[in-house]
Structure formats: C-alpha cells, structure tokens
GROMACS .gro file of C-alpha atoms in nm:
model
  129
    1MET     CA    1   7.763  11.872  10.818
    2PRO     CA    2   8.005  12.132  10.949
    3GLU     CA    3   8.193  12.321  10.680
    4GLY     CA    4   8.555  12.216  10.633
    5VAL     CA    5   8.527  11.845  10.720
    6ARG     CA    6   8.770  11.650  10.502
    7LEU     CA    7   8.975  11.332  10.500
    8ASP     CA    8   9.290  11.348  10.714
    9HIS     CA    9   9.423  10.991  10.701
   10CYS     CA   10   9.325  10.632  10.641
   11VAL     CA   11   9.490  10.296  10.710
   12ILE     CA   12   9.654  10.042  10.482
   13ALA     CA   13   9.813   9.713  10.582
   14VAL     CA   14  10.136   9.568  10.445
   15ARG     CA   15  10.316   9.234  10.461
   16ASP     CA   16  10.673   9.363  10.426
   17TRP     CA   17  10.769   9.697  10.583
   18ASP     CA   18  11.082   9.760  10.376
   19ARG     CA   19  10.931   9.663  10.041
   20SER     CA   20  10.617   9.872  10.093
   21THR     CA   21  10.801  10.172  10.234
   22ALA     CA   22  11.038  10.174   9.935
   23PHE     CA   23  10.743  10.154   9.694
   24TYR     CA   24  10.541  10.435   9.851
   25ARG     CA   25  10.852  10.652   9.889
   26ASP     CA   26  11.018  10.588   9.552
   27VAL     CA   27  10.717  10.546   9.325
   28LEU     CA   28  10.460  10.775   9.486
   29GLY     CA   29  10.687  11.028   9.658
   30ALA     CA   30  10.555  10.972  10.010
   31GLU     CA   31  10.733  11.126  10.304
   32ILE     CA   32  10.804  10.844  10.549
   33VAL     CA   33  10.699  10.934  10.902
   34ASP     CA   34  10.844  10.716  11.177
   35HIS     CA   35  10.657  10.724  11.508
   36PRO     CA   36  10.831  10.653  11.841
   37ASP     CA   37  10.607  10.349  11.905
   38GLY     CA   38  10.730  10.176  11.587
   39ARG     CA   39  10.441  10.275  11.363
   40VAL     CA   40  10.504  10.421  11.019
   41ALA     CA   41  10.295  10.652  10.804
   42TYR     CA   42  10.323  10.755  10.441
   43ARG     CA   43  10.250  11.127  10.412
   44PHE     CA   44  10.140  11.314  10.101
   45GLY     CA   45  10.131  11.685  10.184
   46ASP     CA   46   9.884  11.718  10.471
   47GLN     CA   47   9.721  11.378  10.419
   48GLN     CA   48   9.860  11.043  10.516
   49LEU     CA   49   9.827  10.669  10.510
   50ASN     CA   50   9.881  10.511  10.849
   51VAL     CA   51  10.040  10.171  10.802
   52HIS     CA   52   9.967   9.847  10.989
   53GLY     CA   53  10.192   9.551  10.938
   54PRO     CA   54  10.376   9.252  11.080
   55GLY     CA   55  10.482   9.272  11.443
   56LEU     CA   56  10.287   9.590  11.517
   57ASP     CA   57  10.036   9.600  11.802
   58VAL     CA   58   9.792   9.873  11.698
   59GLY     CA   59   9.570   9.835  12.004
   60PRO     CA   60   9.192   9.813  12.020
   61LEU     CA   61   9.100  10.121  11.814
   62VAL     CA   62   9.079   9.954  11.475
   63ALA     CA   63   8.796   9.864  11.239
   64ARG     CA   64   8.586   9.564  11.340
   65ARG     CA   65   8.730   9.388  11.037
   66PRO     CA   66   9.080   9.539  11.006
   67VAL     CA   67   9.214   9.601  10.661
   68GLU     CA   68   9.437   9.321  10.532
   69PRO     CA   69   9.743   9.358  10.309
   70GLY     CA   70   9.617   9.394   9.953
   71GLY     CA   71   9.269   9.493  10.072
   72SER     CA   72   9.276   9.864   9.996
   73ASP     CA   73   9.160  10.067   9.696
   74LEU     CA   74   9.307  10.417   9.695
   75CYS     CA   75   9.318  10.711   9.457
   76LEU     CA   76   9.584  10.983   9.472
   77THR     CA   77   9.598  11.298   9.264
   78TRP     CA   78   9.884  11.348   9.018
   79PRO     CA   79  10.009  11.700   8.940
   80GLY     CA   80  10.089  11.629   8.574
   81THR     CA   81   9.914  11.464   8.282
   82ALA     CA   82   9.793  11.105   8.254
   83GLU     CA   83  10.064  11.038   7.996
   84GLU     CA   84  10.323  11.152   8.252
   85ILE     CA   85  10.176  10.903   8.499
   86LEU     CA   86  10.234  10.622   8.247
   87HIS     CA   87  10.592  10.731   8.186
   88HIS     CA   88  10.663  10.759   8.560
   89LEU     CA   89  10.522  10.416   8.643
   90ARG     CA   90  10.706  10.248   8.355
   91ARG     CA   91  11.031  10.413   8.463
   92HIS     CA   92  10.983  10.251   8.806
   93GLY     CA   93  10.893   9.911   8.658
   94VAL     CA   94  10.533   9.926   8.779
   95GLU     CA   95  10.283   9.731   8.570
   96VAL     CA   96   9.980   9.934   8.463
   97GLU     CA   97   9.647   9.753   8.490
   98ALA     CA   98   9.428  10.009   8.314
   99GLY     CA   99   9.441  10.356   8.173
  100PRO     CA  100   9.449  10.626   8.103
  101VAL     CA  101   9.070  10.621   8.138
  102ASP     CA  102   8.819  10.898   8.204
  103ARG     CA  103   8.697  10.901   8.565
  104HIS     CA  104   8.524  11.130   8.810
  105GLY     CA  105   8.694  11.199   9.142
  106GLY     CA  106   8.676  11.449   9.423
  107ALA     CA  107   8.761  11.741   9.194
  108GLY     CA  108   8.538  11.633   8.904
  109GLY     CA  109   8.639  11.478   8.574
  110GLY     CA  110   8.993  11.353   8.523
  111ARG     CA  111   9.208  11.085   8.359
  112SER     CA  112   9.319  10.789   8.572
  113VAL     CA  113   9.580  10.516   8.558
  114TYR     CA  114   9.544  10.201   8.771
  115PHE     CA  115   9.818   9.978   8.917
  116ARG     CA  116   9.891   9.780   9.235
  117ASP     CA  117  10.118   9.819   9.533
  118PRO     CA  118  10.347   9.528   9.634
  119ASP     CA  119  10.067   9.364   9.837
  120GLY     CA  120   9.806   9.393   9.564
  121SER     CA  121   9.608   9.694   9.684
  122LEU     CA  122   9.459   9.876   9.387
  123LEU     CA  123   9.603  10.223   9.340
  124GLU     CA  124   9.479  10.492   9.107
  125LEU     CA  125   9.655  10.812   9.008
  126ILE     CA  126   9.414  11.072   8.870
  127SER     CA  127   9.514  11.378   8.673
  128TYR     CA  128   9.281  11.675   8.656
  129ARG     CA  129   9.493  11.848   8.386
   0.00000   0.00000   0.00000
C-alpha cells in the first residue's frame, strides 16, 4: 500500500437535518459545511462526515446498500480525559451507554465512552491521555 493513505471522509445518514446538525455542531464541535447543491458535511479538522438525508438526491455513486439513519458506528478522538468526556456529554444532556472502558483504536490503547446520535448511530469518543 502506498505510504500516506488515510481516511478522508465517510457517510452518515440522518432523518432530521436540523436536529442532527445541532447535535454534531453543539455536542461534538463539528464545523458545518454547506455545499451549493444542498448537501451538508460535518467537519472535524481535516476529516469529515458527509451527510445524506431526507430530500437529498445523492446520485448513483453510493454504496450498494446505502447507510440508513441510525446505521453507523463511529469513533472520534477526544483531546482530554475520559472523565472530561463524561462531564461534557452530561452537560449536553446526552445519555452515556457505556464507559469509560479500555479500548484499542487507531493510536493504540485508550479510554472510550459510548453514546448515540439523535438517529441511534453508535458514537464513541476515545481519549488517548
């Protein structure tokens, strides 16, 4: 494999644009990127989630079985401690499903907290601190 290959973006699907955009912006700190064709993306630094949802024609270049709202399982890195993740999620009224628990991610061992987005996709915040 060529050196330097890494993940650039992936796709999630949502049922309610406003509800999901508020969640990803307010809880996870995503930059909201509006595209001229009506698409939206949630950007985290130089990585992003492209978003499919109601009323959007995404064309033919999609997975054979496109992702459905609530059908994703994503892990994002958190710059602080796992205890700070818990405090942050509670402050935003987000129910924690599990954690902190020890997990291994892309950077090795860390501590993770699991919760769900408004559509039910499983989200994980991992801390490597």
